[in-house]
Amino acid sequence: MLAVSRPMMPRGDWLRLRTLVNLRWISIFGQLVAITVCYRWLDVHLPLGPCYAVVAGAVLANLAFAWSSPTNRLLTEAEARLTLLFDMAQLSALVFLTGGLSNPFVLLILAPVVIAASALSLMTTIIMAVCATGWVTLVTIWHLPMELSDNTLLETPGLFRFGFWMSMVIGITFTSIYARRVSTEIRTTTKALLATQMALAREQKLTDLGGVVAAAAHELGTPLATIKLVSTELMDELADRPELHEDAALIREQADRCRDILRSMGRAGKDDTHMRQAPLTSVLREAAEPHMARGKKVEISARAEAGIDERVPTILRRPEVIHGLRNLIQNAVDFAESTVWIDARWSDDRILVRVADDGAGYSPQILGRIGEPFVRSRKSVPDPQRPEYDGMGLGLFIAKTLLERTGAELSFTNGSSPFLKPEERLSRSGAVAELVWPRRALAPDDGPLAANRPFDA
């Protein structure tokens, strides 16, 4: 059975307490080393008492976190935000005591902002960026100057301080946007790939189930035929007894119903060598079958290129091919005005399939991004047969991923310019999806079929 999908965790629930605790221990160790080296070897006079007090505050906070909760606990959005704000305030206090922007370690204020942009929500990222900008501005204006043991002040000229402050503000903005953009792309692709894997697993389960049902239908064919034959003879003999005649007719009717159910359930094919391969046109028809009764005309044509054997090639009935083609055909039927064309061409070294419709075509703004996850290919047009349908923008991504896994190269174009008037457009004026496979990828062997495996007893 397929697992029941659960709502995805809020974005802020992805950070573990252990991660922030470990990062804070690293920060504490670095702060202690920097303070000690500056005071003992670089001859910089620092207020050691306040500096060590600020570091001690971070140590106590870390111990409190470690002892109060399991370190593998996932933090909520609010907890992660408060933790990062505390780290930023602690580091800013240390920078205030050690020269403000004259202290090169002020760059570490960027770290909580980058963590928030990578793992937390947009609102938390904005709050962290604003707070970081405020702390940088504060330590620029007010700070304790650094001085050497001979009372020489280490002060940066005002123009350089302003430039450093400006670079810090720009750095906070740029790094937060950059980190968030990259992490969002990674998460989007990950979720889309998960959806692709689920779709492929579902298609494989349906194919496997079809094999079992087809085998059952084959084995039950004789008993059902016997029941139907006997019930027909009973109907003839009980013609003068209406109440028993109706029972015999009901038995025959139910036998026919069992036959129809098994036939419809077994359309996915038997688990034998013959049904693992099928003519190209049969595979196209199987992929298009669920969408042929939705009020749009679906035309399938197939022919060889000039000088090539006219026999329709036999290809593998791979779930990726059927499901991927089905998604492309569904997209075409969703947006076609009246007709969808599925054309197949083949040569000695390649097989080409083109799916076209007479709709409005792809939007020029997203034509180059078709196939990316969560990008809708065209404007949403309500389907009167499926008014509740609301796509997620994953259909073409799933189709593209599955078909490319089989060796296909996909391209998406428009049959004509979307800016033409309706009367100026050609019949196939809508979207065009073209797939090209190396022939050996779909039809690796044109020889005789292998022997079927016997069914287990």
Coordinates of C-alpha atoms in Angstrom, one line a residue:
M1 CA 0.0 0.0 0.0
L2 CA 1.1 3.5 -0.6
A3 CA 2.1 5.5 2.4
V4 CA -0.3 8.2 3.5
S5 CA 1.2 11.6 2.9
R6 CA 1.6 13.9 5.8
P7 CA 1.9 17.7 6.0
M8 CA 5.4 18.8 5.6
M9 CA 7.1 20.2 8.8
P10 CA 7.3 24.0 9.1
R11 CA 10.6 25.3 7.7
G12 CA 11.8 26.3 11.2
D13 CA 11.4 22.8 12.5
W14 CA 14.4 21.5 10.6
L15 CA 17.2 22.7 13.0
R16 CA 18.3 20.5 15.7
L17 CA 19.4 21.8 19.1
R18 CA 22.6 19.8 18.9
T19 CA 23.6 21.7 15.7
L20 CA 23.4 25.1 17.3
V21 CA 25.0 23.9 20.6
N22 CA 28.0 22.5 18.7
L23 CA 28.3 25.7 16.6
R24 CA 28.2 27.8 19.8
W25 CA 31.0 25.7 21.4
I26 CA 33.1 26.3 18.3
S27 CA 32.4 30.0 18.6
I28 CA 33.3 30.1 22.3
F29 CA 36.6 28.3 21.7
G30 CA 37.4 30.7 18.9
Q31 CA 36.6 33.8 21.1
L32 CA 38.7 32.6 24.0
V33 CA 41.7 31.9 21.6
A34 CA 41.3 35.3 20.0
I35 CA 41.1 37.2 23.3
T36 CA 44.1 35.3 24.7
V37 CA 46.3 35.7 21.6
C38 CA 45.5 39.4 21.3
Y39 CA 46.3 40.1 25.0
R40 CA 49.4 38.0 25.5
W41 CA 51.1 37.9 22.1
L42 CA 49.9 40.9 20.1
D43 CA 50.2 43.3 23.1
V44 CA 46.6 44.6 22.7
H45 CA 45.2 46.0 25.9
L46 CA 41.7 44.5 26.3
P47 CA 39.2 44.7 29.2
L48 CA 39.6 41.0 30.1
G49 CA 37.0 41.0 32.9
P50 CA 34.1 42.1 30.7
C51 CA 35.3 40.1 27.7
Y52 CA 35.5 36.8 29.7
A53 CA 32.1 37.6 31.3
V54 CA 30.5 37.9 27.9
V55 CA 32.1 34.5 26.8
A56 CA 31.0 33.0 30.2
G57 CA 27.4 34.0 29.4
A58 CA 27.6 32.0 26.2
V59 CA 29.1 29.0 28.1
L60 CA 26.3 29.1 30.6
A61 CA 23.6 29.4 27.9
N62 CA 25.1 26.4 26.1
L63 CA 25.2 24.3 29.3
A64 CA 21.6 25.3 30.1
F65 CA 20.5 24.3 26.6
A66 CA 22.4 21.0 26.8
W67 CA 21.0 20.0 30.2
S68 CA 17.4 21.2 29.8
S69 CA 16.5 19.4 26.6
P70 CA 17.7 16.5 24.6
T71 CA 20.3 17.7 22.1
N72 CA 18.6 15.8 19.2
R73 CA 15.3 17.8 19.7
L74 CA 14.1 19.8 16.8
L75 CA 13.8 23.5 17.5
T76 CA 10.6 25.4 16.7
E77 CA 10.8 28.5 14.6
A78 CA 10.6 30.8 17.6
E79 CA 13.3 28.8 19.6
A80 CA 15.7 28.9 16.7
R81 CA 15.1 32.6 16.2
L82 CA 15.8 33.4 19.8
T83 CA 18.9 31.2 19.9
L84 CA 20.4 33.0 16.9
L85 CA 19.4 36.4 18.2
F86 CA 21.2 35.6 21.5
D87 CA 24.4 34.5 19.6
M88 CA 24.3 37.7 17.6
A89 CA 23.9 39.9 20.7
Q90 CA 26.7 38.0 22.5
L91 CA 29.1 38.5 19.6
S92 CA 28.1 42.1 19.1
A93 CA 28.8 42.7 22.8
L94 CA 32.2 41.2 22.5
V95 CA 32.9 43.4 19.4
F96 CA 31.7 46.4 21.3
L97 CA 34.4 45.7 24.0
T98 CA 37.2 45.1 21.5
G99 CA 37.2 48.1 19.1
G100 CA 34.0 47.9 17.1
L101 CA 34.6 47.8 13.4
S102 CA 38.3 48.0 14.0
N103 CA 38.0 44.4 15.1
P104 CA 38.1 42.1 12.0
F105 CA 36.0 39.5 13.8
V106 CA 32.9 41.7 13.3
L107 CA 32.4 39.7 10.1
L108 CA 31.1 36.8 12.3
I109 CA 27.9 38.7 12.9
L110 CA 26.9 37.4 9.4
A111 CA 26.9 33.8 10.6
P112 CA 23.5 33.8 12.3
V113 CA 22.0 35.6 9.3
V114 CA 23.3 32.9 6.9
I115 CA 22.0 30.1 9.2
A116 CA 18.5 31.8 9.3
A117 CA 18.4 32.3 5.5
S118 CA 19.4 28.6 4.9
A119 CA 17.1 26.9 7.4
L120 CA 14.4 29.3 8.7
S121 CA 11.4 31.2 7.3
L122 CA 11.6 34.4 5.3
M123 CA 10.2 36.5 8.2
T124 CA 12.9 35.2 10.5
T125 CA 15.6 35.9 7.9
I126 CA 14.4 39.5 7.6
I127 CA 14.4 39.9 11.4
M128 CA 17.9 38.5 11.6
A129 CA 19.1 40.8 8.8
V130 CA 17.6 43.9 10.4
C131 CA 19.0 43.0 13.8
A132 CA 22.4 42.4 12.3
T133 CA 22.3 45.7 10.6
G134 CA 21.3 47.4 13.8
W135 CA 24.1 45.8 15.8
V136 CA 26.7 46.7 13.2
T137 CA 25.5 50.3 13.2
L138 CA 25.6 50.3 17.0
V139 CA 29.2 49.1 17.4
T140 CA 30.2 51.5 14.6
I141 CA 29.0 54.5 16.6
W142 CA 29.6 53.3 20.1
H143 CA 32.5 51.0 21.1
L144 CA 35.5 50.8 23.4
P145 CA 38.7 51.5 21.4
M146 CA 41.5 49.0 21.3
E147 CA 44.8 50.2 22.6
L148 CA 48.3 48.8 23.0
S149 CA 50.1 48.5 26.3
D150 CA 51.8 51.9 25.7
N151 CA 48.3 53.5 25.4
T152 CA 48.5 53.8 21.6
L153 CA 44.9 53.7 20.2
L154 CA 44.2 51.4 17.3
E155 CA 41.5 53.5 15.5
T156 CA 40.4 53.2 11.9
P157 CA 39.9 56.5 10.1
G158 CA 36.3 57.6 9.8
L159 CA 36.1 57.2 6.0
F160 CA 37.3 53.6 6.3
R161 CA 34.8 52.9 9.1
F162 CA 32.0 54.2 7.0
G163 CA 33.1 52.1 4.1
F164 CA 33.5 49.0 6.3
W165 CA 30.0 49.7 7.7
M166 CA 28.6 49.9 4.2
S167 CA 30.3 46.7 3.1
M168 CA 28.9 44.9 6.2
V169 CA 25.3 46.1 5.4
I170 CA 25.6 45.1 1.8
G171 CA 27.2 41.8 2.8
I172 CA 24.3 41.0 5.2
T173 CA 21.8 41.7 2.5
F174 CA 23.6 39.8 -0.3
T175 CA 24.6 36.7 1.8
S176 CA 21.1 36.4 3.2
I177 CA 19.4 36.6 -0.2
Y178 CA 22.1 34.3 -1.8
A179 CA 21.9 31.6 0.9
R180 CA 18.1 31.7 1.0
R181 CA 17.9 31.4 -2.8
V182 CA 20.3 28.4 -3.0
S183 CA 18.6 26.6 0.0
T184 CA 15.1 27.2 -1.5
E185 CA 16.2 25.8 -4.9
I186 CA 17.7 22.7 -3.2
R187 CA 14.5 22.0 -1.1
T188 CA 12.3 22.6 -4.1
T189 CA 14.2 20.1 -6.2
T190 CA 14.3 17.6 -3.4
K191 CA 10.6 17.7 -2.9
A192 CA 10.0 17.5 -6.6
L193 CA 12.3 14.5 -7.0
L194 CA 10.5 12.8 -4.1
A195 CA 7.2 13.4 -6.0
T196 CA 8.8 11.9 -9.1
Q197 CA 9.9 8.8 -7.1
M198 CA 6.5 8.4 -5.7
A199 CA 4.9 8.6 -9.1
L200 CA 7.3 6.1 -10.5
A201 CA 6.7 3.7 -7.6
R202 CA 3.0 4.0 -8.1
E203 CA 3.3 3.2 -11.8
Q204 CA 5.5 0.2 -11.0
K205 CA 3.0 -1.1 -8.4
L206 CA 0.1 -0.7 -10.9
T207 CA 2.1 -2.6 -13.5
D208 CA 3.0 -5.4 -11.1
L209 CA -0.7 -5.5 -10.0
G210 CA -1.8 -5.7 -13.6
G211 CA 0.4 -8.8 -14.1
V212 CA -1.2 -10.6 -11.1
V213 CA -4.7 -9.7 -12.2
A214 CA -4.0 -10.7 -15.8
A215 CA -2.8 -14.1 -14.6
A216 CA -5.9 -14.4 -12.4
A217 CA -8.1 -13.5 -15.3
H218 CA -6.5 -16.1 -17.4
E219 CA -6.9 -18.8 -14.8
L220 CA -10.5 -17.8 -14.0
G221 CA -11.5 -17.7 -17.6
T222 CA -12.5 -21.4 -17.8
P223 CA -14.6 -21.5 -14.6
L224 CA -16.4 -18.3 -15.6
A225 CA -17.2 -19.7 -19.0
T226 CA -18.5 -22.9 -17.5
I227 CA -20.7 -20.9 -15.1
K228 CA -22.0 -18.8 -18.0
L229 CA -22.7 -22.0 -20.1
V230 CA -24.5 -23.8 -17.3
S231 CA -26.6 -20.7 -16.4
T232 CA -27.7 -20.3 -20.0
E233 CA -28.8 -23.9 -20.2
L234 CA -30.7 -23.5 -16.9
M235 CA -32.4 -20.4 -18.3
D236 CA -33.7 -22.5 -21.2
E237 CA -34.9 -25.3 -19.0
L238 CA -36.6 -22.9 -16.4
A239 CA -38.4 -20.8 -19.0
D240 CA -41.7 -21.9 -17.5
R241 CA -40.7 -21.1 -13.9
P242 CA -40.1 -17.3 -13.8
E243 CA -38.8 -17.1 -10.3
L244 CA -36.0 -19.6 -11.0
H245 CA -35.4 -18.2 -14.5
E246 CA -34.6 -14.9 -12.9
D247 CA -32.0 -16.5 -10.6
A248 CA -30.3 -18.2 -13.5
A249 CA -30.3 -15.0 -15.4
L250 CA -28.7 -13.2 -12.4
I251 CA -26.0 -15.9 -12.2
R252 CA -25.1 -15.3 -15.9
E253 CA -25.2 -11.6 -15.5
Q254 CA -22.8 -11.7 -12.5
A255 CA -20.4 -14.1 -14.4
D256 CA -20.3 -11.5 -17.2
R257 CA -19.6 -8.8 -14.7
C258 CA -16.7 -10.8 -13.2
R259 CA -15.3 -11.2 -16.6
D260 CA -15.5 -7.5 -17.4
I261 CA -14.0 -6.5 -14.0
L262 CA -11.0 -8.8 -14.5
R263 CA -10.5 -7.6 -18.1
S264 CA -10.5 -4.0 -17.0
M265 CA -8.2 -4.6 -14.1
G266 CA -5.8 -6.6 -16.3
R267 CA -5.2 -3.9 -18.9
A268 CA -1.8 -3.1 -17.5
G269 CA -0.7 -6.5 -18.9
K270 CA 0.6 -9.8 -17.8
D271 CA 3.9 -10.3 -16.1
D272 CA 5.4 -12.2 -19.1
T273 CA 7.9 -11.5 -21.7
H274 CA 5.3 -10.7 -24.4
M275 CA 3.6 -8.0 -22.4
R276 CA 6.9 -6.4 -21.4
Q277 CA 7.2 -5.3 -25.0
A278 CA 4.6 -3.8 -27.3
P279 CA 4.5 -1.9 -30.6
L280 CA 5.2 1.8 -30.3
T281 CA 1.7 2.7 -31.3
S282 CA 0.2 0.4 -28.6
V283 CA 2.3 2.1 -26.0
L284 CA 1.2 5.5 -27.2
R285 CA -2.4 4.4 -27.2
E286 CA -2.0 3.0 -23.6
A287 CA -0.5 6.3 -22.4
A288 CA -3.3 8.3 -24.0
E289 CA -6.2 6.0 -23.1
P290 CA -7.1 7.7 -19.8
H291 CA -7.5 11.1 -21.6
M292 CA -9.4 10.0 -24.7
A293 CA -12.8 10.4 -23.1
R294 CA -12.4 13.9 -21.8
G295 CA -14.1 15.7 -24.7
K296 CA -11.0 16.3 -26.8
K297 CA -10.0 14.5 -30.0
V298 CA -6.7 12.6 -29.7
E299 CA -5.1 11.5 -33.0
I300 CA -2.2 9.0 -33.0
S301 CA -0.1 8.6 -36.2
A302 CA 3.1 6.7 -36.8
R303 CA 5.3 6.3 -39.9
A304 CA 8.9 5.5 -40.7
E305 CA 11.3 8.0 -42.1
A306 CA 12.1 7.8 -45.8
G307 CA 13.8 4.6 -46.8
I308 CA 13.3 2.9 -43.4
D309 CA 11.4 -0.4 -42.7
E310 CA 7.7 0.5 -42.4
R311 CA 7.1 -2.1 -39.6
V312 CA 6.2 -0.4 -36.3
P313 CA 9.1 -1.0 -33.9
T314 CA 8.5 -3.0 -30.8
I315 CA 9.7 -1.2 -27.7
L316 CA 9.9 -1.9 -24.0
R317 CA 6.8 -1.1 -21.9
R318 CA 8.7 0.7 -19.2
P319 CA 6.7 2.4 -16.5
E320 CA 8.8 5.5 -16.9
V321 CA 7.9 5.8 -20.6
I322 CA 4.2 5.2 -20.1
H323 CA 3.8 7.5 -17.1
G324 CA 6.0 10.3 -18.6
L325 CA 4.0 10.2 -21.9
R326 CA 0.8 10.1 -20.0
N327 CA 1.7 13.4 -18.2
L328 CA 2.6 15.1 -21.5
I329 CA -0.6 14.0 -23.1
Q330 CA -2.6 15.1 -20.0
N331 CA -1.0 18.5 -20.2
A332 CA -1.9 18.8 -23.9
V333 CA -5.5 17.6 -23.3
D334 CA -5.9 20.1 -20.4
F335 CA -5.1 23.1 -22.6
A336 CA -6.2 22.0 -26.1
E337 CA -9.1 23.7 -27.8
S338 CA -10.4 20.5 -29.5
T339 CA -7.6 18.3 -30.8
V340 CA -4.3 16.7 -29.6
W341 CA -1.9 15.1 -32.1
I342 CA 0.6 12.4 -31.1
D343 CA 3.0 11.7 -33.9
A344 CA 5.6 8.9 -33.9
R345 CA 8.5 8.7 -36.4
W346 CA 11.4 6.2 -36.4
S347 CA 14.6 5.5 -38.2
D348 CA 17.4 3.0 -37.8
D349 CA 19.0 4.9 -35.0
R350 CA 16.3 7.0 -33.3
I351 CA 12.6 7.1 -32.3
L352 CA 10.8 10.4 -32.2
V353 CA 7.5 11.2 -30.5
R354 CA 5.8 14.6 -30.8
V355 CA 2.8 15.7 -28.7
A356 CA 1.1 18.8 -30.0
D357 CA -2.3 20.6 -29.4
D358 CA -4.3 23.5 -30.8
G359 CA -4.4 25.5 -27.6
A360 CA -2.8 28.8 -26.6
G361 CA 0.7 27.3 -26.2
Y362 CA 3.3 27.9 -23.6
S363 CA 3.7 31.4 -22.1
P364 CA 6.8 33.1 -23.6
Q365 CA 7.9 34.1 -20.1
I366 CA 8.4 30.6 -18.9
L367 CA 9.2 28.7 -22.1
G368 CA 12.8 28.4 -21.2
R369 CA 12.1 27.1 -17.7
I370 CA 9.6 24.4 -18.6
G371 CA 10.5 21.2 -16.7
E372 CA 11.7 22.9 -13.6
P373 CA 9.8 21.9 -10.4
F374 CA 6.8 23.9 -9.3
V375 CA 6.7 26.0 -12.5
R376 CA 3.3 26.0 -14.2
S377 CA 3.6 25.6 -17.9
R378 CA 0.6 27.6 -18.9
K379 CA -2.2 29.7 -17.4
S380 CA -4.6 27.6 -15.4
V381 CA -7.8 26.9 -17.5
P382 CA -10.6 25.2 -15.6
D383 CA -11.6 21.8 -17.0
P384 CA -15.4 21.3 -16.9
Q385 CA -14.8 17.6 -16.5
R386 CA -12.4 18.1 -13.6
P387 CA -13.4 21.4 -11.9
E388 CA -11.6 20.4 -8.8
Y389 CA -8.2 19.9 -10.5
D390 CA -5.5 22.3 -9.4
G391 CA -2.0 21.3 -10.5
M392 CA 1.1 21.9 -8.5
G393 CA 3.4 22.6 -11.4
L394 CA 5.0 19.2 -11.0
G395 CA 3.5 17.3 -14.0
L396 CA 6.0 18.3 -16.6
F397 CA 8.9 18.0 -14.2
I398 CA 7.9 14.5 -13.3
A399 CA 7.4 13.6 -17.0
K400 CA 10.8 15.2 -18.0
T401 CA 12.6 13.4 -15.2
L402 CA 11.1 10.0 -15.9
L403 CA 11.6 10.2 -19.7
E404 CA 15.2 11.5 -19.4
R405 CA 15.9 8.5 -17.2
T406 CA 15.0 6.3 -20.2
G407 CA 17.5 8.2 -22.5
A408 CA 15.1 10.6 -24.1
E409 CA 15.9 14.2 -25.0
L410 CA 13.0 16.6 -24.5
S411 CA 12.3 20.0 -26.1
F412 CA 9.3 22.3 -25.6
T413 CA 8.2 24.8 -28.2
N414 CA 5.1 26.5 -29.5
G415 CA 3.5 25.5 -32.8
S416 CA 3.1 29.2 -33.7
S417 CA 3.6 32.6 -32.2
P418 CA 1.2 33.1 -29.2
F419 CA 0.9 36.7 -30.3
L420 CA -1.0 35.8 -33.6
K421 CA -4.7 36.3 -33.8
P422 CA -6.8 33.0 -33.7
E423 CA -7.6 33.2 -37.4
E424 CA -3.9 33.6 -38.2
R425 CA -2.8 30.5 -36.4
L426 CA -2.1 27.1 -37.9
S427 CA -4.1 24.0 -36.8
R428 CA -1.3 22.8 -34.5
S429 CA -0.8 26.2 -33.0
G430 CA -0.4 25.2 -29.4
A431 CA 2.3 23.7 -27.3
V432 CA 4.6 21.1 -28.8
A433 CA 6.6 18.6 -26.7
E434 CA 9.1 16.6 -28.7
L435 CA 11.0 13.5 -27.4
V436 CA 13.9 11.7 -29.2
W437 CA 15.3 8.4 -28.0
P438 CA 18.2 6.4 -29.3
R439 CA 16.5 3.4 -30.8
R440 CA 18.6 1.0 -28.8
A441 CA 17.3 2.6 -25.6
L442 CA 13.7 1.6 -26.3
A443 CA 14.1 -1.3 -28.6
P444 CA 17.4 -2.9 -27.6
D445 CA 16.8 -6.2 -29.3
D446 CA 14.6 -6.9 -32.3
G447 CA 15.1 -10.7 -32.0
P448 CA 12.7 -13.3 -30.7
L449 CA 11.2 -12.9 -27.3
A450 CA 12.6 -14.9 -24.4
A451 CA 10.7 -17.7 -22.8
N452 CA 8.2 -16.7 -20.1
R453 CA 8.9 -17.6 -16.5
P454 CA 6.4 -20.1 -15.0
F455 CA 4.1 -18.8 -12.3
D456 CA 4.9 -20.0 -8.8
A457 CA 2.5 -22.6 -7.5

